[in-house]
Amino acid sequence: MAAEKSFYRKNFALIVIFLLLVTVSLVIAWLLAYSLIKRNVENDFSSAKIDVQEEVVQPYNDFFQNRIPEISFYQGYLDSSSVAKYIDTAFTRYAFVSKVIFYDTQVSNHKIKDGLRVNKFAIGPKVVMQFKRNTKPVVLFTSTHPHTLSLKLADEFNKIAIKFSAYIESADTTKVLSNDDIFNTFYAITPNRITYMNIPRREEIRIYKDLMLKEMPFSAVYEQDVLTFYIDPLKLRIKNPHPELYQNISIRPLVYEELNNNPEFISTDIPLPGALADYKLYFSSLHSYLNKEINRRFLPVAFMILLIYSFLLGIAYLIYRNLNINSKLFKLQYDFINNLTHEFKTPVSVIKIAGNNIRSSKQLSDKERAHYGKILDEEADKLNDLMNKLLSFTQIENRSIKLKEEEINLEVFTQNIIDAYQIKHPQFDISFDIDEDITYFKSDPVLLSSVFTNLIDNAYKYSPPDRKMLHISIHRIKKNILFKFTDEGIGMEESELKHIFKKFYRIQSQYNQQGSVGLGLAFCKELINFMNGEITVSSKPGKGSEFIISLPDDYSL
């Protein structure tokens, strides 16, 4: 047994080491996961600002790419009324448009006093109007009052006029305008301003080129529209598609620097495009704010790691349980072999002694012959009973036998078993009672007899000499017959009750020191299960035990 215990302790130590390694791995996995997630959140803090920029500038892009080019639909024929409607719509839809300057422009080969003239090609404003929110339009210039165009307005107009004139000078009128030509010619983008000229038709471009490069009589006056939109980036609506990352988002001048040196503070920025280029989106968060997102992402990962850890713990538990079961089974088998050896050795020794006595005696009297014959017969019966019990138990476990049911008169059956036992043990007080309505019971008499014999043997063996008493009660409960075996023996602890029907299990007490294989109650349990019944036990130490067997009464008469 010492070797077995040592072996078991070594395995237990391995399990403990395994658990420690798994636990350390769990902690390391958590730390690595947390570190990676923290780094991922910090990277997202730096990279997700592009998503915010796209959301914030989306109205600006819509205005720039879709709304402004609509001016070309008017083909230069915007007047004060139609341009006012167009600009009012822009003011309504785009809060960042703060002011619009409208240049009602004329193109010809006439002499002009305000504008730009290249060779014979002349382009200049006829009327300049200013539109602001919630105020009436203001006329800033008319060609009827020459030389009154301010330098600021003239400068903005001349930027687009020079780009347009340069394009006309080298334009290929056989080709369609490319997107690059449109952007480079008809847009003038400076910080906080977008100036746009409507795109003339191809025929008009050919005429404008002739006006510039050829000697021609005075031409007709052609209309072009030029609008300058003043953009206020601070009026852009800030949308935050990543509130889990950015605690605060604001629009700041491009040169803005945060003066807060708090180490708990993290910030980043991204410049705005186009006419918004003098400003940037500024993002800031406290580390404690980002920690919430880190923890939110970490919890599912930590839970998955914990599931894996639990799975490994389950494996460790199963290994431990199997080792524990194997250890107990080893002990039970060891005890079984010892007890079985003792059970066989005792009758074999007696038989051998009796045989030696018979062989060594020159002459035996009739009394001695009868005495030795009785000894040999009894010991042979013991060996035979033990062999039969082992064989029957194996057959019952393997379901290799069949029930041989007969109609049993329970009163006669019980009385015969009691009588036979009291002949063997006259000091054993056995009584029984049976319900009057129970006469016959259909079952296998051999198996039922084995159950009775084992339970009576058990009651006799585990009862003190002065309390060797057993009462058997037989009752009908619904469709079942109940057999109660109540003794006044030593009883059992409650902790023992769940083990007593296990193979090779023996209660350690002074009453089984003479050898017990540990098969009796396990054999009873198997027999009753085989007969489709149930067996239960209740017991109190020092008071006795009660075994209750319930067997189906479907064949009772």
Coordinates of C-alpha atoms in Angstrom, one line a residue:
M1 CA 0.0 0.0 0.0
A2 CA 2.9 2.4 0.7
A3 CA 4.0 2.1 -2.9
E4 CA 0.5 2.9 -4.1
K5 CA 0.3 5.9 -1.9
S6 CA 3.6 7.2 -3.1
F7 CA 2.5 6.7 -6.7
Y8 CA -0.6 8.6 -6.0
R9 CA 1.2 11.5 -4.3
K10 CA 3.5 11.9 -7.3
N11 CA 0.5 12.1 -9.6
F12 CA -1.1 14.6 -7.3
A13 CA 2.0 16.7 -7.3
L14 CA 2.0 16.7 -11.1
I15 CA -1.5 17.9 -11.2
V16 CA -0.7 20.7 -8.8
I17 CA 2.3 21.7 -11.0
F18 CA 0.0 21.6 -14.0
L19 CA -2.6 23.8 -12.3
L20 CA 0.2 26.3 -11.3
L21 CA 1.5 26.4 -14.9
V22 CA -2.0 26.9 -16.3
T23 CA -2.8 29.6 -13.7
V24 CA 0.5 31.4 -14.5
S25 CA -0.3 31.0 -18.2
L26 CA -3.7 32.5 -17.5
V27 CA -2.2 35.6 -15.8
I28 CA 0.4 36.0 -18.6
A29 CA -2.3 35.6 -21.3
W30 CA -4.4 38.3 -19.5
L31 CA -1.4 40.7 -19.3
L32 CA -0.5 40.1 -22.9
A33 CA -4.1 40.5 -24.1
Y34 CA -4.5 43.7 -22.1
S35 CA -1.2 45.1 -23.4
L36 CA -2.1 44.3 -27.1
I37 CA -5.6 45.7 -26.7
K38 CA -4.2 48.9 -25.0
R39 CA -1.8 49.3 -28.0
N40 CA -4.6 48.6 -30.4
V41 CA -6.8 51.3 -28.8
E42 CA -4.0 53.8 -28.8
N43 CA -3.4 53.0 -32.6
D44 CA -7.1 53.5 -33.2
F45 CA -7.0 56.8 -31.4
S46 CA -4.4 57.9 -33.9
S47 CA -5.9 56.4 -37.1
A48 CA -9.7 56.6 -36.5
K49 CA -9.5 60.4 -36.8
I50 CA -9.7 60.0 -40.5
D51 CA -13.2 58.6 -40.1
V52 CA -14.1 61.7 -38.0
Q53 CA -12.6 64.0 -40.7
E54 CA -14.7 62.3 -43.4
E55 CA -17.9 62.8 -41.3
V56 CA -17.1 66.4 -40.5
V57 CA -16.1 67.5 -44.0
Q58 CA -18.8 65.5 -45.8
P59 CA -21.2 68.5 -46.0
Y60 CA -18.2 70.6 -47.3
N61 CA -17.4 68.0 -49.9
D62 CA -21.0 67.8 -51.0
F63 CA -21.1 71.6 -51.3
F64 CA -17.8 71.6 -53.3
Q65 CA -18.5 68.7 -55.6
N66 CA -22.2 68.9 -56.1
R67 CA -23.7 72.3 -55.2
I68 CA -21.1 74.7 -56.6
P69 CA -21.0 73.1 -60.1
E70 CA -24.7 73.7 -60.4
I71 CA -23.8 77.3 -61.3
S72 CA -22.8 76.0 -64.7
F73 CA -26.4 75.0 -65.4
Y74 CA -27.3 78.7 -65.7
Q75 CA -24.7 79.2 -68.5
G76 CA -23.8 82.7 -67.3
Y77 CA -27.3 84.0 -67.1
L78 CA -27.6 84.3 -63.3
D79 CA -29.2 87.6 -62.3
S80 CA -29.7 89.2 -59.0
S81 CA -33.0 87.4 -58.4
S82 CA -31.9 83.9 -59.5
V83 CA -28.5 84.1 -57.8
A84 CA -30.3 85.2 -54.6
K85 CA -32.4 82.1 -54.6
Y86 CA -29.4 79.9 -55.3
I87 CA -27.4 81.5 -52.4
D88 CA -30.3 81.3 -50.0
T89 CA -30.5 77.6 -50.6
A90 CA -26.7 77.4 -50.0
F91 CA -27.1 79.4 -46.7
T92 CA -29.9 77.1 -45.6
R93 CA -28.2 73.8 -46.3
Y94 CA -24.6 74.7 -45.5
A95 CA -24.0 76.6 -42.2
F96 CA -20.3 77.1 -42.9
V97 CA -21.0 79.4 -45.9
S98 CA -20.8 82.8 -44.3
K99 CA -20.8 85.2 -47.3
V100 CA -21.0 85.1 -51.1
I101 CA -19.7 87.6 -53.6
F102 CA -21.4 87.4 -57.0
Y103 CA -19.6 88.8 -60.1
D104 CA -22.0 89.2 -63.0
T105 CA -19.2 88.9 -65.7
Q106 CA -19.0 89.9 -69.3
V107 CA -16.7 88.6 -72.0
S108 CA -16.0 90.4 -75.3
N109 CA -13.3 92.2 -77.4
H110 CA -14.5 95.6 -76.3
K111 CA -12.4 98.0 -74.2
I112 CA -13.1 97.7 -70.5
K113 CA -12.1 99.9 -67.6
D114 CA -12.3 97.3 -64.8
G115 CA -11.2 93.7 -65.3
L116 CA -8.6 91.9 -67.4
R117 CA -7.7 92.3 -71.0
V118 CA -5.4 89.9 -73.0
N119 CA -4.9 91.0 -76.6
K120 CA -8.4 91.7 -77.7
F121 CA -10.0 89.4 -75.2
A122 CA -11.6 91.3 -72.3
I123 CA -13.3 89.9 -69.2
G124 CA -14.7 92.1 -66.5
P125 CA -17.5 92.4 -64.0
K126 CA -20.7 94.2 -64.9
V127 CA -22.1 94.0 -61.3
V128 CA -20.6 92.8 -58.1
M129 CA -23.0 91.9 -55.3
Q130 CA -22.5 90.7 -51.7
F131 CA -24.8 88.3 -50.0
K132 CA -24.7 87.6 -46.2
R133 CA -27.0 85.6 -43.9
N134 CA -30.1 87.4 -42.7
T135 CA -29.2 90.6 -44.5
K136 CA -30.3 92.1 -47.8
P137 CA -27.9 91.9 -50.8
V138 CA -25.5 94.8 -51.2
V139 CA -24.3 96.0 -54.6
L140 CA -20.5 96.6 -54.3
F141 CA -19.8 97.6 -57.9
T142 CA -21.4 98.4 -61.2
S143 CA -19.7 99.0 -64.5
T144 CA -21.6 102.3 -64.8
H145 CA -19.3 103.6 -62.1
P146 CA -15.9 102.6 -63.4
H147 CA -12.7 102.5 -61.3
T148 CA -14.7 101.9 -58.1
L149 CA -13.9 98.2 -57.8
S150 CA -11.9 97.7 -54.6
L151 CA -8.5 96.1 -54.8
K152 CA -9.7 93.1 -52.6
L153 CA -12.6 92.4 -55.0
A154 CA -10.5 93.0 -58.0
D155 CA -7.8 90.7 -56.7
E156 CA -10.2 87.8 -56.2
F157 CA -11.8 88.3 -59.6
N158 CA -8.4 88.6 -61.4
K159 CA -7.3 85.3 -59.9
I160 CA -10.0 83.4 -61.7
A161 CA -9.9 85.7 -64.8
I162 CA -6.1 85.0 -65.3
K163 CA -6.6 81.2 -65.0
F164 CA -9.5 81.4 -67.4
S165 CA -7.5 83.6 -69.9
A166 CA -4.5 81.2 -69.7
Y167 CA -6.8 78.3 -70.5
I168 CA -8.5 80.1 -73.4
E169 CA -5.1 80.9 -74.9
S170 CA -4.0 77.3 -75.2
A171 CA -7.4 75.5 -75.3
D172 CA -8.0 72.6 -77.7
T173 CA -11.6 73.2 -78.8
T174 CA -11.8 69.7 -80.3
K175 CA -11.5 68.0 -77.0
V176 CA -13.9 67.7 -74.1
L177 CA -12.7 69.4 -70.9
S178 CA -11.1 67.0 -68.5
N179 CA -11.6 67.1 -64.7
D180 CA -8.1 68.5 -64.2
D181 CA -8.9 71.3 -66.7
I182 CA -12.1 72.1 -64.8
F183 CA -10.4 72.1 -61.4
N184 CA -7.4 74.1 -62.5
T185 CA -9.3 76.6 -64.6
F186 CA -12.7 77.3 -63.1
Y187 CA -11.8 76.9 -59.4
A188 CA -9.6 79.2 -57.3
I189 CA -9.3 77.8 -53.8
T190 CA -7.6 79.8 -51.0
P191 CA -8.0 79.5 -47.3
N192 CA -11.6 80.2 -46.3
R193 CA -12.6 81.0 -49.9
I194 CA -13.7 79.2 -53.0
T195 CA -14.1 81.1 -56.2
Y196 CA -15.9 79.4 -59.1
M197 CA -16.7 80.4 -62.7
N198 CA -19.3 78.7 -64.7
I199 CA -18.0 76.4 -67.4
P200 CA -18.7 77.7 -70.9
R201 CA -19.9 75.5 -73.7
R202 CA -17.3 74.3 -76.3
E203 CA -18.6 76.7 -78.9
E204 CA -18.2 79.6 -76.5
I205 CA -14.6 78.5 -75.8
R206 CA -13.8 78.6 -79.5
I207 CA -15.3 82.1 -79.8
Y208 CA -13.3 83.3 -76.8
K209 CA -10.1 81.9 -78.3
D210 CA -10.9 83.8 -81.6
L211 CA -11.5 87.0 -79.7
M212 CA -8.1 86.6 -78.0
L213 CA -6.0 85.5 -81.0
K214 CA -7.7 87.0 -84.1
E215 CA -8.4 90.5 -85.4
M216 CA -12.2 90.7 -85.3
P217 CA -14.8 93.5 -85.3
F218 CA -16.5 94.2 -82.1
S219 CA -18.2 91.1 -80.9
A220 CA -21.4 90.4 -78.9
V221 CA -21.1 90.5 -75.2
Y222 CA -21.1 87.0 -73.6
E223 CA -22.2 86.3 -70.0
Q224 CA -20.2 84.5 -67.4
D225 CA -20.9 84.1 -63.7
V226 CA -18.2 84.2 -61.0
L227 CA -19.0 83.5 -57.3
T228 CA -16.7 83.6 -54.4
F229 CA -17.9 81.6 -51.3
Y230 CA -16.5 82.6 -47.9
I231 CA -16.2 79.5 -45.7
D232 CA -16.2 79.6 -41.9
P233 CA -14.7 76.2 -40.8
L234 CA -15.8 76.9 -37.2
K235 CA -19.4 76.5 -38.3
L236 CA -18.8 72.9 -39.5
R237 CA -20.9 70.5 -37.5
I238 CA -18.7 68.0 -35.6
K239 CA -19.8 64.4 -35.7
N240 CA -18.0 61.8 -33.6
P241 CA -18.4 58.3 -35.0
H242 CA -16.0 57.0 -32.4
P243 CA -17.2 58.4 -29.0
E244 CA -15.4 55.5 -27.3
L245 CA -12.1 56.9 -28.4
Y246 CA -12.5 60.7 -28.5
Q247 CA -13.7 62.5 -25.4
N248 CA -13.5 66.0 -27.0
I249 CA -13.3 67.1 -30.7
S250 CA -12.9 70.7 -31.7
I251 CA -11.9 72.7 -34.7
R252 CA -8.7 74.7 -34.1
P253 CA -6.4 77.0 -36.2
L254 CA -3.7 75.0 -37.8
V255 CA -1.0 76.6 -35.6
Y256 CA -2.9 75.8 -32.4
E257 CA -0.8 74.0 -29.7
E258 CA -2.3 72.6 -26.5
L259 CA -0.7 74.2 -23.5
N260 CA -1.9 71.5 -21.1
N261 CA 1.0 69.3 -20.1
N262 CA -1.0 66.9 -18.0
P263 CA 0.5 63.4 -18.5
E264 CA -3.1 62.0 -18.2
F265 CA -4.0 63.9 -21.3
I266 CA -3.6 62.4 -24.8
S267 CA -4.3 64.3 -28.1
T268 CA -3.9 64.2 -31.8
D269 CA -5.0 66.3 -34.8
I270 CA -5.6 66.2 -38.5
P271 CA -5.7 69.1 -41.0
L272 CA -8.9 70.0 -42.9
P273 CA -8.8 70.0 -46.7
G274 CA -9.2 72.6 -49.4
A275 CA -10.6 76.0 -48.3
L276 CA -10.6 74.7 -44.7
A277 CA -6.8 74.2 -44.8
D278 CA -6.1 76.9 -42.2
Y279 CA -7.8 74.8 -39.6
K280 CA -7.5 71.3 -38.2
L281 CA -9.6 68.8 -36.2
Y282 CA -8.2 68.5 -32.7
F283 CA -8.9 65.4 -30.7
S284 CA -8.3 64.9 -26.9
S285 CA -9.1 62.3 -24.3
L286 CA -8.0 61.5 -20.8
H287 CA -6.2 58.2 -20.3
S288 CA -8.9 57.2 -17.8
Y289 CA -11.5 57.7 -20.6
L290 CA -9.6 55.5 -23.0
N291 CA -9.2 52.9 -20.3
K292 CA -13.0 52.4 -20.4
E293 CA -12.7 51.4 -24.0
I294 CA -9.7 49.2 -23.3
N295 CA -11.6 47.4 -20.6
R296 CA -14.7 47.0 -22.8
R297 CA -12.6 45.3 -25.5
F298 CA -10.6 43.4 -23.0
L299 CA -13.5 41.8 -21.1
P300 CA -14.7 39.5 -24.0
V301 CA -11.1 38.4 -24.6
A302 CA -10.5 37.9 -20.9
F303 CA -13.7 35.8 -20.8
M304 CA -12.6 33.6 -23.7
I305 CA -9.2 33.1 -22.0
L306 CA -11.0 32.2 -18.8
L307 CA -13.2 29.7 -20.7
I308 CA -10.0 28.0 -22.0
Y309 CA -8.6 28.1 -18.5
S310 CA -11.8 26.5 -17.2
F311 CA -11.6 23.9 -19.9
L312 CA -8.0 23.1 -18.8
L313 CA -9.2 23.0 -15.1
G314 CA -11.9 20.6 -16.1
I315 CA -9.3 18.4 -17.8
A316 CA -7.2 18.6 -14.6
Y317 CA -10.2 17.7 -12.5
L318 CA -11.0 14.7 -14.7
I319 CA -7.4 13.5 -14.5
Y320 CA -7.5 14.0 -10.7
R321 CA -10.8 12.2 -10.4
N322 CA -9.6 9.3 -12.5
L323 CA -6.4 9.0 -10.5
N324 CA -8.5 9.2 -7.3
I325 CA -10.9 6.6 -8.6
N326 CA -8.0 4.4 -9.7
S327 CA -6.4 4.8 -6.3
K328 CA -9.5 3.8 -4.5
L329 CA -10.1 1.0 -7.0
F330 CA -6.6 -0.2 -6.4
K331 CA -7.2 -0.2 -2.7
L332 CA -10.5 -2.0 -3.0
Q333 CA -9.0 -4.6 -5.3
Y334 CA -6.0 -5.0 -2.9
D335 CA -8.4 -5.5 0.0
F336 CA -10.5 -7.8 -2.1
I337 CA -7.5 -10.0 -3.0
N338 CA -6.5 -10.0 0.7
N339 CA -10.0 -10.9 1.9
L340 CA -10.6 -13.3 -0.9
T341 CA -7.3 -15.0 -0.1
H342 CA -8.3 -15.2 3.5
E343 CA -11.8 -16.6 2.6
F344 CA -10.2 -19.3 0.5
K345 CA -7.3 -19.9 2.8
T346 CA -9.3 -20.6 5.9
P347 CA -11.4 -23.5 4.5
V348 CA -8.4 -24.8 2.5
S349 CA -6.3 -24.8 5.6
V350 CA -9.0 -26.6 7.6
I351 CA -9.5 -29.1 4.8
K352 CA -5.7 -29.7 4.6
I353 CA -5.5 -30.2 8.4
A354 CA -8.4 -32.6 8.3
G355 CA -6.8 -34.4 5.4
N356 CA -3.4 -34.7 7.2
N357 CA -5.1 -36.0 10.3
I358 CA -7.0 -38.6 8.3
R359 CA -3.8 -39.6 6.5
S360 CA -1.7 -39.8 9.6
S361 CA -4.2 -41.8 11.6
K362 CA -3.7 -45.5 11.4
Q363 CA -7.2 -46.2 12.4
L364 CA -10.2 -43.8 12.7
S365 CA -13.2 -44.4 14.8
D366 CA -16.7 -43.8 13.4
K367 CA -17.0 -40.7 15.5
E368 CA -13.7 -39.3 14.2
R369 CA -14.7 -40.2 10.6
A370 CA -18.0 -38.4 11.0
H371 CA -16.3 -35.4 12.6
Y372 CA -13.8 -35.0 9.8
G373 CA -16.4 -35.7 7.2
K374 CA -18.6 -32.9 8.6
I375 CA -15.6 -30.5 8.6
L376 CA -14.7 -31.3 5.0
D377 CA -18.3 -31.0 3.9
E378 CA -18.8 -27.6 5.6
E379 CA -15.6 -26.1 4.3
A380 CA -16.3 -27.4 0.8
D381 CA -19.7 -25.7 1.0
K382 CA -18.0 -22.4 2.0
L383 CA -15.7 -22.6 -1.0
N384 CA -18.6 -23.5 -3.2
D385 CA -20.8 -20.6 -1.9
L386 CA -18.0 -18.2 -2.4
M387 CA -17.3 -19.4 -6.0
N388 CA -21.0 -19.3 -6.8
K389 CA -21.3 -15.7 -5.5
L390 CA -18.4 -14.5 -7.6
L391 CA -19.7 -16.3 -10.7
S392 CA -23.3 -15.1 -10.1
F393 CA -22.1 -11.5 -9.6
T394 CA -20.2 -11.5 -12.8
Q395 CA -23.1 -13.0 -14.7
I396 CA -25.5 -10.4 -13.3
E397 CA -23.2 -7.6 -14.1
N398 CA -22.9 -8.8 -17.7
R399 CA -26.6 -9.6 -18.0
S400 CA -25.7 -13.1 -19.2
I401 CA -28.5 -14.8 -17.3
K402 CA -32.2 -14.6 -17.6
L403 CA -35.0 -14.3 -15.0
K404 CA -36.7 -17.6 -14.4
E405 CA -39.9 -16.3 -12.9
E406 CA -42.2 -18.5 -10.8
E407 CA -45.2 -17.9 -8.6
I408 CA -43.8 -17.7 -5.1
N409 CA -45.8 -18.0 -2.0
L410 CA -44.1 -15.3 0.0
E411 CA -45.1 -16.4 3.4
V412 CA -43.8 -20.0 2.8
F413 CA -40.8 -18.7 1.0
T414 CA -39.8 -16.3 3.9
Q415 CA -40.5 -18.8 6.6
N416 CA -38.3 -21.4 4.9
I417 CA -35.4 -19.0 4.7
I418 CA -35.8 -18.0 8.4
D419 CA -36.1 -21.6 9.6
A420 CA -32.9 -22.5 7.7
Y421 CA -31.0 -19.6 9.1
Q422 CA -32.2 -20.2 12.7
I423 CA -31.0 -23.8 12.5
K424 CA -27.6 -22.4 11.6
H425 CA -27.7 -19.5 14.1
P426 CA -30.3 -20.3 16.8
Q427 CA -29.4 -17.2 18.8
F428 CA -30.5 -15.0 15.9
D429 CA -34.0 -13.7 16.5
I430 CA -35.7 -13.3 13.1
S431 CA -39.4 -12.4 12.7
F432 CA -41.6 -11.3 9.9
D433 CA -45.0 -10.0 9.0
I434 CA -46.8 -9.9 5.6
D435 CA -50.0 -8.2 4.5
E436 CA -53.0 -10.5 4.3
D437 CA -53.7 -9.6 0.7
I438 CA -50.3 -10.8 -0.4
T439 CA -50.1 -14.5 -1.2
Y440 CA -48.2 -15.1 -4.3
F441 CA -45.5 -13.0 -6.0
K442 CA -44.1 -13.7 -9.4
S443 CA -40.3 -13.6 -9.5
D444 CA -37.1 -15.6 -9.7
P445 CA -36.9 -17.6 -6.5
V446 CA -33.2 -18.2 -6.7
L447 CA -32.3 -14.5 -7.1
L448 CA -34.8 -13.4 -4.5
S449 CA -33.4 -16.0 -2.1
S450 CA -29.9 -14.6 -2.7
V451 CA -31.2 -11.1 -1.8
F452 CA -32.8 -12.4 1.4
T453 CA -29.7 -14.5 2.3
N454 CA -27.3 -11.6 1.8
L455 CA -29.4 -9.1 3.8
I456 CA -29.9 -11.6 6.7
D457 CA -26.2 -12.4 6.7
N458 CA -25.4 -8.7 6.8
A459 CA -27.8 -8.1 9.7
Y460 CA -26.3 -11.0 11.7
K461 CA -22.7 -10.1 11.0
Y462 CA -23.1 -6.4 12.0
S463 CA -25.2 -6.8 15.1
P464 CA -23.8 -7.0 18.7
P465 CA -24.2 -10.4 20.4
D466 CA -27.0 -9.0 22.7
R467 CA -29.0 -7.4 19.8
K468 CA -29.0 -10.0 17.1
M469 CA -32.5 -9.3 15.9
L470 CA -34.1 -8.8 12.5
H471 CA -37.7 -8.1 11.4
I472 CA -38.8 -8.6 7.9
S473 CA -42.0 -6.7 6.7
I474 CA -43.7 -7.4 3.4
H475 CA -46.3 -4.9 2.1
R476 CA -47.9 -3.8 -1.1
I477 CA -47.6 -0.2 -2.1
K478 CA -49.6 0.5 -5.3
K479 CA -48.1 -1.9 -7.9
N480 CA -45.0 -2.7 -5.9
I481 CA -44.1 -5.1 -3.2
L482 CA -42.0 -3.6 -0.4
F483 CA -39.6 -5.8 1.6
K484 CA -38.2 -4.1 4.7
F485 CA -35.3 -5.6 6.6
T486 CA -35.0 -3.8 10.0
D487 CA -32.2 -4.8 12.4
E488 CA -30.9 -3.4 15.7
G489 CA -27.2 -3.7 14.7
I490 CA -24.4 -1.2 14.9
G491 CA -25.8 1.1 12.2
M492 CA -23.8 3.2 9.8
E493 CA -22.7 6.8 9.5
E494 CA -24.5 8.8 6.9
S495 CA -21.3 9.3 5.0
E496 CA -21.0 5.6 4.5
L497 CA -24.5 5.1 3.0
K498 CA -23.6 6.3 -0.5
H499 CA -20.7 3.8 -0.7
I500 CA -22.1 0.5 0.7
F501 CA -23.5 -0.7 -2.6
K502 CA -20.1 -0.3 -4.4
K503 CA -18.1 -3.4 -5.3
F504 CA -15.3 -4.3 -2.8
Y505 CA -16.4 -1.6 -0.4
R506 CA -16.1 -2.5 3.3
I507 CA -17.0 -0.5 6.3
Q508 CA -14.1 -0.4 8.7
S509 CA -15.3 -1.8 12.0
Q510 CA -14.6 -4.5 14.5
Y511 CA -17.3 -6.7 13.0
N512 CA -15.6 -7.3 9.6
Q513 CA -12.0 -7.9 10.8
Q514 CA -12.5 -11.7 10.1
G515 CA -12.6 -11.1 6.4
S516 CA -15.2 -9.7 4.0
V517 CA -14.9 -9.6 0.3
G518 CA -17.1 -6.5 0.0
L519 CA -19.5 -8.1 -2.5
G520 CA -22.6 -8.8 -0.5
L521 CA -24.6 -5.5 -0.7
A522 CA -23.1 -4.8 -4.2
F523 CA -24.4 -8.2 -5.3
C524 CA -27.9 -7.4 -3.8
K525 CA -28.0 -4.1 -5.6
E526 CA -27.1 -5.7 -9.0
L527 CA -29.7 -8.5 -8.4
I528 CA -32.5 -6.0 -7.6
N529 CA -31.6 -3.8 -10.5
F530 CA -31.7 -6.9 -12.7
M531 CA -35.2 -7.6 -11.3
N532 CA -36.2 -4.0 -12.2
G533 CA -36.5 -3.0 -8.6
E534 CA -34.9 -0.5 -6.2
I535 CA -33.1 -0.8 -2.9
T536 CA -32.6 2.0 -0.3
V537 CA -31.1 2.2 3.1
S538 CA -31.5 4.3 6.2
S539 CA -29.3 3.9 9.3
K540 CA -28.3 5.5 12.6
P541 CA -25.1 4.6 14.4
G542 CA -25.8 2.4 17.4
K543 CA -29.5 2.1 16.5
G544 CA -29.5 -0.2 13.5
S545 CA -30.3 -0.2 9.8
E546 CA -33.3 -0.6 7.6
F547 CA -33.1 -1.8 4.0
I548 CA -36.1 -1.3 1.8
I549 CA -36.5 -3.3 -1.4
S550 CA -39.2 -2.3 -4.0
L551 CA -40.0 -4.9 -6.7
P552 CA -42.7 -4.6 -9.3
D553 CA -45.9 -6.6 -8.6
D554 CA -47.3 -6.8 -12.1
Y555 CA -47.7 -10.5 -11.8
S556 CA -49.2 -10.8 -8.3
L557 CA -52.3 -13.0 -7.9

